[in-house]
Tab-separated table of C-alpha atoms and ligand atoms in Angstrom:
chain	number	residue	atom	x	y	z
A	1	UNK	CA	0.551	4.558	-31.098
A	2	UNK	CA	-0.839	2.719	-28.087
A	3	UNK	CA	1.447	2.562	-25.071
A	4	UNK	CA	1.336	-1.102	-24.089
A	5	UNK	CA	3.780	-1.280	-21.188
A	6	UNK	CA	4.775	1.086	-18.363
A	7	UNK	CA	8.224	1.740	-19.827
A	8	UNK	CA	6.600	3.001	-23.038
A	9	UNK	CA	5.151	5.971	-21.153
A	10	UNK	CA	8.577	7.403	-20.349
A	11	UNK	CA	9.441	9.115	-23.635
A	12	UNK	CA	5.835	10.224	-24.166
A	13	UNK	CA	5.896	11.896	-20.735
A	14	UNK	CA	9.221	13.537	-21.384
A	15	UNK	CA	7.906	15.076	-24.602
A	16	UNK	CA	5.032	16.689	-22.693
A	17	UNK	CA	6.840	18.179	-19.715
A	18	UNK	CA	9.001	21.286	-19.309
A	19	UNK	CA	12.683	20.270	-19.232
A	20	UNK	CA	13.262	21.307	-15.609
A	21	UNK	CA	10.198	19.394	-14.384
A	22	UNK	CA	11.333	16.351	-16.345
A	23	UNK	CA	14.783	16.599	-14.749
A	24	UNK	CA	13.307	16.931	-11.257
A	25	UNK	CA	11.302	13.734	-11.764
A	26	UNK	CA	13.816	11.661	-13.700
A	27	UNK	CA	16.926	12.734	-11.863
A	28	UNK	CA	18.912	11.254	-9.025
A	29	UNK	CA	21.652	12.572	-6.783
A	30	UNK	CA	25.365	12.931	-7.492
A	31	UNK	CA	26.581	10.952	-10.508
A	32	UNK	CA	23.225	9.135	-10.560
A	33	UNK	CA	25.035	5.828	-10.073
A	34	UNK	CA	22.470	4.509	-7.599
A	35	UNK	CA	19.660	5.625	-9.909
A	36	UNK	CA	21.187	3.555	-12.736
A	37	UNK	CA	22.052	0.629	-10.453
A	38	UNK	CA	18.440	0.346	-9.259
A	39	UNK	CA	17.422	-0.554	-12.817
A	40	UNK	CA	20.496	-2.607	-13.674
A	41	UNK	CA	20.169	-4.790	-10.567
A	42	UNK	CA	17.096	-6.508	-11.980
A	43	UNK	CA	19.484	-7.914	-14.598
A	44	UNK	CA	20.995	-10.204	-11.977
A	45	UNK	CA	17.826	-12.270	-11.922
A	46	UNK	CA	16.037	-14.512	-14.361
A	47	UNK	CA	12.741	-16.266	-13.682
A	48	UNK	CA	12.641	-20.091	-13.375
A	49	UNK	CA	9.321	-21.183	-14.829
A	50	UNK	CA	7.655	-24.396	-13.635
A	51	UNK	CA	5.232	-26.072	-16.003
A	52	UNK	CA	2.125	-28.228	-15.784
A	53	UNK	CA	0.924	-26.353	-12.725
A	54	UNK	CA	-2.786	-25.420	-12.557
A	55	UNK	CA	-2.748	-21.651	-13.059
A	56	UNK	CA	-6.435	-21.275	-13.925
A	57	UNK	CA	-7.081	-19.244	-10.768
A	58	UNK	CA	-4.094	-16.917	-10.677
A	59	UNK	CA	-4.689	-14.403	-7.890
A	60	UNK	CA	-2.384	-11.563	-6.855
A	61	UNK	CA	-4.736	-10.034	-4.245
A	62	UNK	CA	-3.694	-9.529	-0.625
A	63	UNK	CA	-4.357	-7.651	2.608
A	64	UNK	CA	-1.511	-5.393	3.668
A	65	UNK	CA	-1.643	-3.819	7.159
A	66	UNK	CA	-5.409	-4.093	6.964
A	67	UNK	CA	-5.645	-2.603	3.457
A	68	UNK	CA	-7.211	-4.835	0.814
A	69	UNK	CA	-5.480	-4.697	-2.548
A	70	UNK	CA	-6.187	-6.401	-5.867
A	71	UNK	CA	-2.447	-6.563	-6.499
A	72	UNK	CA	0.665	-6.073	-4.337
A	73	UNK	CA	1.331	-2.741	-5.990
A	74	UNK	CA	1.233	0.805	-4.663
A	75	UNK	CA	2.104	4.307	-5.743
A	76	UNK	CA	5.263	5.452	-3.944
A	77	UNK	CA	4.894	8.764	-2.122
A	78	UNK	CA	5.905	11.580	-4.418
A	79	UNK	CA	5.687	15.326	-3.973
A	80	UNK	CA	3.553	17.563	-6.176
A	81	UNK	CA	1.578	15.399	-8.626
A	82	UNK	CA	0.188	18.672	-10.016
A	83	UNK	CA	3.596	19.215	-11.636
A	84	UNK	CA	2.423	16.787	-14.321
A	85	UNK	CA	-1.392	16.998	-14.259
A	86	UNK	CA	-3.749	19.794	-13.157
A	87	UNK	CA	-5.830	17.412	-11.017
A	88	UNK	CA	-2.741	16.053	-9.317
A	89	UNK	CA	-3.211	13.544	-6.508
A	90	UNK	CA	-6.990	13.504	-7.020
A	91	UNK	CA	-6.411	11.933	-10.449
A	92	UNK	CA	-3.896	9.497	-8.959
A	93	UNK	CA	-6.377	8.544	-6.219
A	94	UNK	CA	-9.051	7.774	-8.806
A	95	UNK	CA	-6.511	5.692	-10.735
A	96	UNK	CA	-5.506	3.614	-7.703
A	97	UNK	CA	-9.181	3.198	-6.785
A	98	UNK	CA	-9.956	1.881	-10.270
A	99	UNK	CA	-7.052	-0.544	-10.252
A	100	UNK	CA	-7.302	-1.816	-6.665
A	101	UNK	CA	-3.816	-0.580	-5.864
A	102	UNK	CA	-2.517	1.476	-2.952
A	103	UNK	CA	-1.876	5.215	-2.925
A	104	UNK	CA	0.666	6.653	-0.533
A	105	UNK	CA	0.039	10.389	-0.624
A	106	UNK	CA	3.065	12.553	0.118
A	107	UNK	CA	3.333	15.225	2.794
A	108	UNK	CA	4.090	17.536	-0.172
A	109	UNK	CA	0.904	16.562	-2.001
A	110	UNK	CA	-0.477	19.347	-4.163
A	111	UNK	CA	-4.111	18.544	-3.277
A	112	UNK	CA	-5.500	18.529	0.251
A	113	UNK	CA	-5.556	15.304	2.256
A	114	UNK	CA	-9.344	15.596	2.324
A	115	UNK	CA	-9.684	16.085	-1.461
A	116	UNK	CA	-7.488	13.038	-2.009
A	117	UNK	CA	-9.432	10.829	0.389
A	118	UNK	CA	-12.757	11.943	-1.110
A	119	UNK	CA	-11.486	10.791	-4.536
A	120	UNK	CA	-9.955	7.543	-3.285
A	121	UNK	CA	-12.101	4.446	-3.446
A	122	UNK	CA	-9.286	2.240	-2.248
A	123	UNK	CA	-6.799	2.335	0.575
A	124	UNK	CA	-4.804	5.441	1.220
A	125	UNK	CA	-1.715	5.940	3.376
A	126	UNK	CA	0.123	9.190	4.223
A	127	UNK	CA	3.873	9.755	3.977
A	128	UNK	CA	5.564	12.153	6.388
A	129	UNK	CA	8.923	13.835	6.648
A	130	UNK	CA	10.034	14.693	10.171
A	131	UNK	CA	9.610	18.457	10.235
A	132	UNK	CA	11.283	20.653	12.823
A	133	UNK	CA	7.763	21.874	13.582
A	134	UNK	CA	6.382	18.886	15.463
A	135	UNK	CA	3.129	20.729	16.045
A	136	UNK	CA	2.599	20.803	12.263
A	137	UNK	CA	3.381	17.093	12.063
A	138	UNK	CA	0.910	16.356	14.858
A	139	UNK	CA	-1.759	18.356	13.031
A	140	UNK	CA	-1.227	16.375	9.830
A	141	UNK	CA	-1.495	13.066	11.692
A	142	UNK	CA	-4.780	14.169	13.218
A	143	UNK	CA	-6.166	15.242	9.846
A	144	UNK	CA	-5.032	12.006	8.190
A	145	UNK	CA	-6.825	9.897	10.796
A	146	UNK	CA	-9.988	11.946	10.461
A	147	UNK	CA	-9.893	11.667	6.662
A	148	UNK	CA	-9.564	7.867	6.715
A	149	UNK	CA	-5.879	7.339	5.922
A	150	UNK	CA	-4.939	3.854	7.071
A	151	UNK	CA	-1.204	4.006	7.739
A	152	UNK	CA	1.608	6.506	8.244
A	153	UNK	CA	4.812	6.156	6.257
A	154	UNK	CA	7.752	8.002	7.774
A	155	UNK	CA	10.570	8.603	5.315
A	156	UNK	CA	13.841	8.103	7.158
A	157	UNK	CA	16.451	8.451	4.406
A	158	UNK	CA	16.260	12.226	4.086
A	159	UNK	CA	17.794	14.088	7.051
A	160	UNK	CA	18.786	16.409	4.221
A	161	UNK	CA	18.037	16.351	0.497
A	162	UNK	CA	20.430	14.548	-1.857
A	163	UNK	CA	22.641	16.676	-4.115
A	164	UNK	CA	20.598	16.587	-7.276
A	165	UNK	CA	22.839	18.169	-9.846
A	166	UNK	CA	20.133	18.524	-12.481
A	167	UNK	CA	18.008	20.589	-10.097
A	168	UNK	CA	21.012	22.677	-9.049
A	169	UNK	CA	21.898	23.428	-12.694
A	170	UNK	CA	18.293	24.273	-13.507
A	171	UNK	CA	17.849	26.306	-10.330
A	172	UNK	CA	14.696	24.239	-9.999
A	173	UNK	CA	11.847	25.885	-8.140
A	174	UNK	CA	8.365	24.505	-7.692
A	175	UNK	CA	6.101	26.626	-9.953
A	176	UNK	CA	3.940	29.144	-8.105
A	177	UNK	CA	0.666	27.456	-9.087
A	178	UNK	CA	1.734	24.067	-7.679
A	179	UNK	CA	1.609	24.151	-3.906
A	180	UNK	CA	2.065	21.821	-0.973
A	181	UNK	CA	-1.408	22.805	0.149
A	182	UNK	CA	-1.396	20.744	3.337
A	183	UNK	CA	1.322	22.900	4.837
A	184	UNK	CA	1.339	26.551	5.807
A	185	UNK	CA	2.521	28.718	2.849
A	186	UNK	CA	5.041	30.314	5.191
A	187	UNK	CA	6.716	26.895	5.728
A	188	UNK	CA	6.830	26.266	1.977
A	189	UNK	CA	8.188	29.605	0.753
A	190	UNK	CA	11.731	28.454	-0.039
A	191	UNK	CA	10.471	25.697	-2.369
A	192	UNK	CA	9.318	28.298	-4.859
A	193	UNK	CA	12.655	30.123	-5.136
A	194	UNK	CA	15.392	28.267	-6.951
A	195	UNK	CA	18.460	29.821	-8.453
A	196	UNK	CA	21.615	28.548	-10.085
A	197	UNK	CA	23.397	26.511	-7.433
A	198	UNK	CA	20.465	26.024	-5.076
A	199	UNK	CA	17.196	24.287	-5.830
A	200	UNK	CA	14.099	25.414	-3.985
A	201	UNK	CA	13.567	21.854	-2.749
A	202	UNK	CA	16.999	21.693	-1.160
A	203	UNK	CA	16.740	25.063	0.552
A	204	UNK	CA	13.280	24.223	1.800
A	205	UNK	CA	14.346	20.874	3.238
A	206	UNK	CA	17.343	22.466	4.960
A	207	UNK	CA	15.041	24.930	6.676
A	208	UNK	CA	12.181	22.593	7.554
A	209	UNK	CA	13.448	19.008	7.981
A	210	UNK	CA	14.764	18.012	11.389
A	211	UNK	CA	18.143	16.297	10.849
A	212	UNK	CA	18.477	15.389	14.534
A	213	UNK	CA	15.767	12.700	14.320
A	214	UNK	CA	16.781	9.356	15.879
A	215	UNK	CA	15.158	6.023	16.725
A	216	UNK	CA	14.194	7.286	20.183
A	217	UNK	CA	11.972	9.991	18.656
A	218	UNK	CA	9.705	7.470	16.952
A	219	UNK	CA	7.870	6.955	20.247
A	220	UNK	CA	6.576	10.532	19.923
A	221	UNK	CA	4.849	9.672	16.647
A	222	UNK	CA	3.585	6.340	17.972
A	223	UNK	CA	1.932	8.116	20.900
A	224	UNK	CA	0.050	10.402	18.565
A	225	UNK	CA	-1.605	7.799	16.391
A	226	UNK	CA	-2.895	4.266	16.441
A	227	UNK	CA	-2.333	3.920	12.684
A	228	UNK	CA	0.276	1.388	11.564
A	229	UNK	CA	3.710	3.002	11.207
A	230	UNK	CA	5.860	2.168	8.183
A	231	UNK	CA	9.506	3.261	7.931
A	232	UNK	CA	10.575	4.072	4.362
A	233	UNK	CA	14.215	4.089	3.341
A	234	UNK	CA	15.738	1.047	5.051
A	235	UNK	CA	18.710	-0.551	3.251
A	236	UNK	CA	20.475	-2.704	5.858
A	237	UNK	CA	19.783	-5.678	8.106
A	238	UNK	CA	20.949	-3.612	11.101
A	239	UNK	CA	18.321	-0.912	10.557
A	240	UNK	CA	15.646	-3.490	9.742
A	241	UNK	CA	16.204	-5.070	13.169
A	242	UNK	CA	16.088	-1.648	14.847
A	243	UNK	CA	12.851	-0.865	13.024
A	244	UNK	CA	11.290	-4.039	14.437
A	245	UNK	CA	12.670	-3.314	17.932
A	246	UNK	CA	11.221	0.206	17.857
A	247	UNK	CA	7.761	-1.013	17.003
A	248	UNK	CA	7.495	-0.279	13.274
A	249	UNK	CA	4.718	-2.258	11.599
A	250	UNK	CA	6.518	-2.529	8.258
A	251	UNK	CA	9.522	-1.172	6.377
A	252	UNK	CA	10.062	-0.056	2.806
A	253	UNK	CA	13.406	-1.114	1.362
A	254	UNK	CA	14.258	1.951	-0.688
A	255	UNK	CA	17.061	4.297	-1.633
A	256	UNK	CA	14.502	6.939	-2.584
A	257	UNK	CA	14.794	6.125	-6.277
A	258	UNK	CA	18.484	7.059	-6.288
A	259	UNK	CA	17.665	10.606	-5.168
A	260	UNK	CA	19.350	10.576	-1.755
A	261	UNK	CA	22.722	8.878	-1.036
A	262	UNK	CA	24.462	8.392	-4.373
A	263	UNK	CA	26.628	5.293	-4.184
A	264	UNK	CA	24.123	3.586	-1.903
A	265	UNK	CA	23.465	0.005	-2.794
A	266	UNK	CA	20.790	-0.712	-5.363
A	267	UNK	CA	17.498	-1.210	-3.653
A	268	UNK	CA	17.027	-4.767	-4.969
A	269	UNK	CA	20.464	-5.744	-3.616
A	270	UNK	CA	19.400	-4.671	-0.115
A	271	UNK	CA	16.117	-6.558	-0.169
A	272	UNK	CA	17.286	-10.093	0.774
A	273	UNK	CA	19.294	-8.980	3.821
A	274	UNK	CA	16.362	-6.951	5.129
A	275	UNK	CA	13.919	-9.819	4.581
A	276	UNK	CA	16.281	-12.207	6.385
A	277	UNK	CA	16.698	-9.817	9.331
A	278	UNK	CA	13.003	-9.431	10.267
A	279	UNK	CA	10.478	-11.947	11.666
A	280	UNK	CA	8.829	-14.123	8.975
A	281	UNK	CA	5.462	-12.327	8.912
A	282	UNK	CA	6.845	-8.786	9.204
A	283	UNK	CA	5.899	-6.923	5.994
A	284	UNK	CA	8.813	-5.719	3.908
A	285	UNK	CA	7.843	-3.430	1.043
A	286	UNK	CA	10.152	-2.531	-1.803
A	287	UNK	CA	10.698	0.333	-4.219
A	288	UNK	CA	13.266	1.419	-6.767
A	289	UNK	CA	13.386	0.619	-10.461
A	290	UNK	CA	10.198	-1.428	-10.798
A	291	UNK	CA	9.151	-0.989	-14.429
A	292	UNK	CA	7.273	-4.193	-15.321
A	293	UNK	CA	5.232	-7.034	-13.876
A	294	UNK	CA	8.299	-9.250	-14.178
A	295	UNK	CA	10.189	-6.745	-11.978
A	296	UNK	CA	7.358	-6.940	-9.447
A	297	UNK	CA	7.630	-10.749	-9.487
A	298	UNK	CA	11.401	-10.617	-8.874
A	299	UNK	CA	10.965	-8.322	-5.848
A	300	UNK	CA	8.190	-10.523	-4.461
A	301	UNK	CA	10.291	-13.660	-4.984
A	302	UNK	CA	13.077	-12.014	-2.963
A	303	UNK	CA	10.634	-11.582	-0.097
A	304	UNK	CA	8.871	-8.256	-0.629
A	305	UNK	CA	5.202	-8.343	0.402
A	306	UNK	CA	4.365	-5.545	-2.030
A	307	UNK	CA	6.153	-3.077	-4.292
A	308	UNK	CA	5.802	0.653	-4.733
A	309	UNK	CA	6.206	2.355	-8.073
A	310	UNK	CA	7.365	5.941	-8.394
A	311	UNK	CA	8.265	7.569	-11.708
A	312	UNK	CA	6.157	5.349	-14.016
A	313	UNK	CA	2.982	6.571	-12.316
A	314	UNK	CA	3.971	10.189	-12.975
A	315	UNK	CA	4.692	9.239	-16.602
A	316	UNK	CA	1.170	7.850	-16.900
A	317	UNK	CA	-0.314	10.892	-15.195
A	318	UNK	CA	1.641	13.238	-17.477
A	319	UNK	CA	0.563	11.403	-20.623
A	320	UNK	CA	-3.092	10.773	-19.842
A	321	UNK	CA	-4.096	12.103	-16.414
A	322	UNK	CA	-6.220	9.705	-14.373
A	323	UNK	CA	-6.573	7.318	-17.347
A	324	UNK	CA	-2.844	7.307	-18.024
A	325	UNK	CA	-1.946	6.566	-14.398
A	326	UNK	CA	-4.625	3.846	-14.298
A	327	UNK	CA	-3.195	2.310	-17.475
A	328	UNK	CA	0.299	2.120	-15.986
A	329	UNK	CA	-1.008	0.537	-12.775
A	330	UNK	CA	-3.280	-1.814	-14.666
A	331	UNK	CA	-0.487	-2.900	-16.988
A	332	UNK	CA	1.825	-3.613	-14.031
A	333	UNK	CA	-0.840	-5.613	-12.328
A	334	UNK	CA	-1.892	-7.631	-15.385
A	335	UNK	CA	1.739	-8.223	-16.322
A	336	UNK	CA	2.236	-9.595	-12.807
A	337	UNK	CA	-0.708	-11.999	-13.140
A	338	UNK	CA	0.580	-13.035	-16.560
A	339	UNK	CA	4.081	-13.594	-15.143
A	340	UNK	CA	2.713	-15.651	-12.229
A	341	UNK	CA	0.778	-17.856	-14.675
A	342	UNK	CA	3.687	-18.472	-17.037
A	343	UNK	CA	5.996	-18.932	-14.052
A	344	UNK	CA	3.746	-21.633	-12.605
A	345	UNK	CA	3.217	-19.718	-9.319
A	346	UNK	CA	-0.496	-18.891	-9.165
A	347	UNK	CA	-0.309	-17.661	-5.539
A	348	UNK	CA	1.748	-14.862	-4.019
A	349	UNK	CA	2.860	-17.221	-1.250
A	350	UNK	CA	4.338	-19.540	-3.869
A	351	UNK	CA	6.567	-16.804	-5.240
A	352	UNK	CA	9.785	-17.521	-3.369
A	353	UNK	CA	13.498	-17.521	-4.114
A	354	UNK	CA	13.052	-20.831	-5.929
A	355	UNK	CA	11.402	-18.814	-8.707
A	356	UNK	CA	14.695	-17.045	-9.411
A	357	UNK	CA	18.023	-17.811	-10.945
A	358	UNK	CA	20.768	-15.386	-9.851
A	359	UNK	CA	23.925	-14.533	-11.770
A	360	UNK	CA	25.547	-11.166	-11.210
A	361	UNK	CA	25.204	-8.865	-14.204
A	362	UNK	CA	24.193	-11.673	-16.543
A	363	UNK	CA	20.623	-11.479	-17.659
A	364	UNK	CA	19.981	-7.957	-19.000
B	1	FMN	C1	9.384	13.299	-8.380
B	1	FMN	C2	9.608	12.467	-7.157
B	1	FMN	C3	9.229	12.957	-5.922
B	1	FMN	C4	9.422	12.196	-4.776
B	1	FMN	N1	8.991	12.686	-3.589
B	1	FMN	C5	9.098	11.909	-2.486
B	1	FMN	C6	8.580	12.354	-1.246
B	1	FMN	O1	8.047	13.470	-1.140
B	1	FMN	N2	8.702	11.534	-0.176
B	1	FMN	C7	9.299	10.295	-0.262
B	1	FMN	O2	9.371	9.569	0.727
B	1	FMN	N3	9.791	9.853	-1.430
B	1	FMN	C8	9.695	10.614	-2.535
B	1	FMN	N4	10.171	10.141	-3.713
B	1	FMN	C9	10.763	8.784	-3.779
B	1	FMN	C10	9.690	7.723	-4.096
B	1	FMN	O3	8.809	7.550	-3.012
B	1	FMN	C11	10.312	6.339	-4.382
B	1	FMN	O4	11.153	5.961	-3.307
B	1	FMN	C12	11.104	6.259	-5.684
B	1	FMN	O5	10.577	7.122	-6.671
B	1	FMN	C13	11.049	4.812	-6.182
B	1	FMN	O6	11.799	4.635	-7.297
B	1	FMN	P1	11.208	4.593	-8.811
B	1	FMN	O7	10.884	5.996	-9.180
B	1	FMN	O8	12.379	4.022	-9.563
B	1	FMN	O9	10.005	3.667	-8.840
B	1	FMN	C14	10.015	10.906	-4.875
B	1	FMN	C15	10.401	10.418	-6.123
B	1	FMN	C16	10.196	11.180	-7.257
B	1	FMN	C17	10.610	10.605	-8.599
B	2	173	O1	11.721	13.370	-1.705
B	2	173	C1	12.014	13.712	-2.816
B	2	173	O2	12.608	12.956	-3.604
B	2	173	C2	11.680	15.009	-3.290
B	2	173	O3	11.803	15.169	-4.450
B	2	173	C3	11.200	16.087	-2.403
B	2	173	C4	10.224	16.930	-2.871
B	2	173	C5	9.790	17.968	-2.068
B	2	173	C6	10.344	18.196	-0.833
B	2	173	C7	11.324	17.359	-0.373
B	2	173	C8	11.760	16.299	-1.160
């Protein structure tokens, strides 16, 4: 049966993946309360459609930090796309190119930065974790610039990895044939050895991530690159202001898809305070629980400039490789256009809080 909406790819993907890989992708940290709340929070909002507005030229295109997009939609940085498809990030890059969406490749990509950029027709950004080995980080930044990546996304919500109980129970280890090929194998060794009580991912992050990173260190990264710097994992007005003060070019409101601090506020609940804390033109991106074009519209109406989508892209990739990922992205983007038309807001700028009705826990 045809899969007609992003959410319909979930069970099809699950049926195709080994149980421990499924758990790694689907899971969150702790009791998974933040994971669930990310989805549930969209239920606080309903759309307020205006009628008899000319929507003949509905247009969701935009330029974001110099990157031209056909829709305000990007693929959130995720490790190891080869866990779900043999072509991995190369397939994802072709899918974003076809759909005019953004790809944020992860530092733990399972294809080289150069292979990914050769496959990408559209804009490409690179996500980084702050490794203890700053020389390795500097090398990656240099390679990214040379390969045409257009922004750096530093993930700031992971001084250590969240306690992901599914991965601990499964003793999840990254399979030997799926590798973070942009990093020295020596740095990645722990990722491939899970056992009951310790996932490979957690051990690896404990060894390699620098938990002493603070705001003052950002200058080091700034000095090494002229690319725009995006901070991913901001959930409060206080940190949004600090991000602006320390020269970030954008932030991503995110709780890492419920995979880091369990009990953290749902991403959508944090969005308005972050938007209100930054200057009017400062780009605020959003991720966490976006599963439909209507969800995209809600996040945009709350002030996000663009949204990132995580798990649904891996579902698409697992089900149909490049075509599957492209279908998910295409569906999100055409659902958004459809929503804008029926909502009577044919322009992204017209999507504001007036498009929403808010009642806690009421609508879904
Ligand atoms: C399998 C998987 C791997 C991820 N790997 C990373 C990563 O390496 N770096 C990062 O910043 N975020 C990572 N994330 C978090 C995503 O970038 C994003 O914040 C989250 O998935 C958004 O929520 P959603 O899946 O509900 O759309 C990962 C998420 C998943 C599901
Ligand atoms: O960031 C993550 O969520 C994640 O799953 C991950 C994967 C590899 C290394 C570190 C974190």
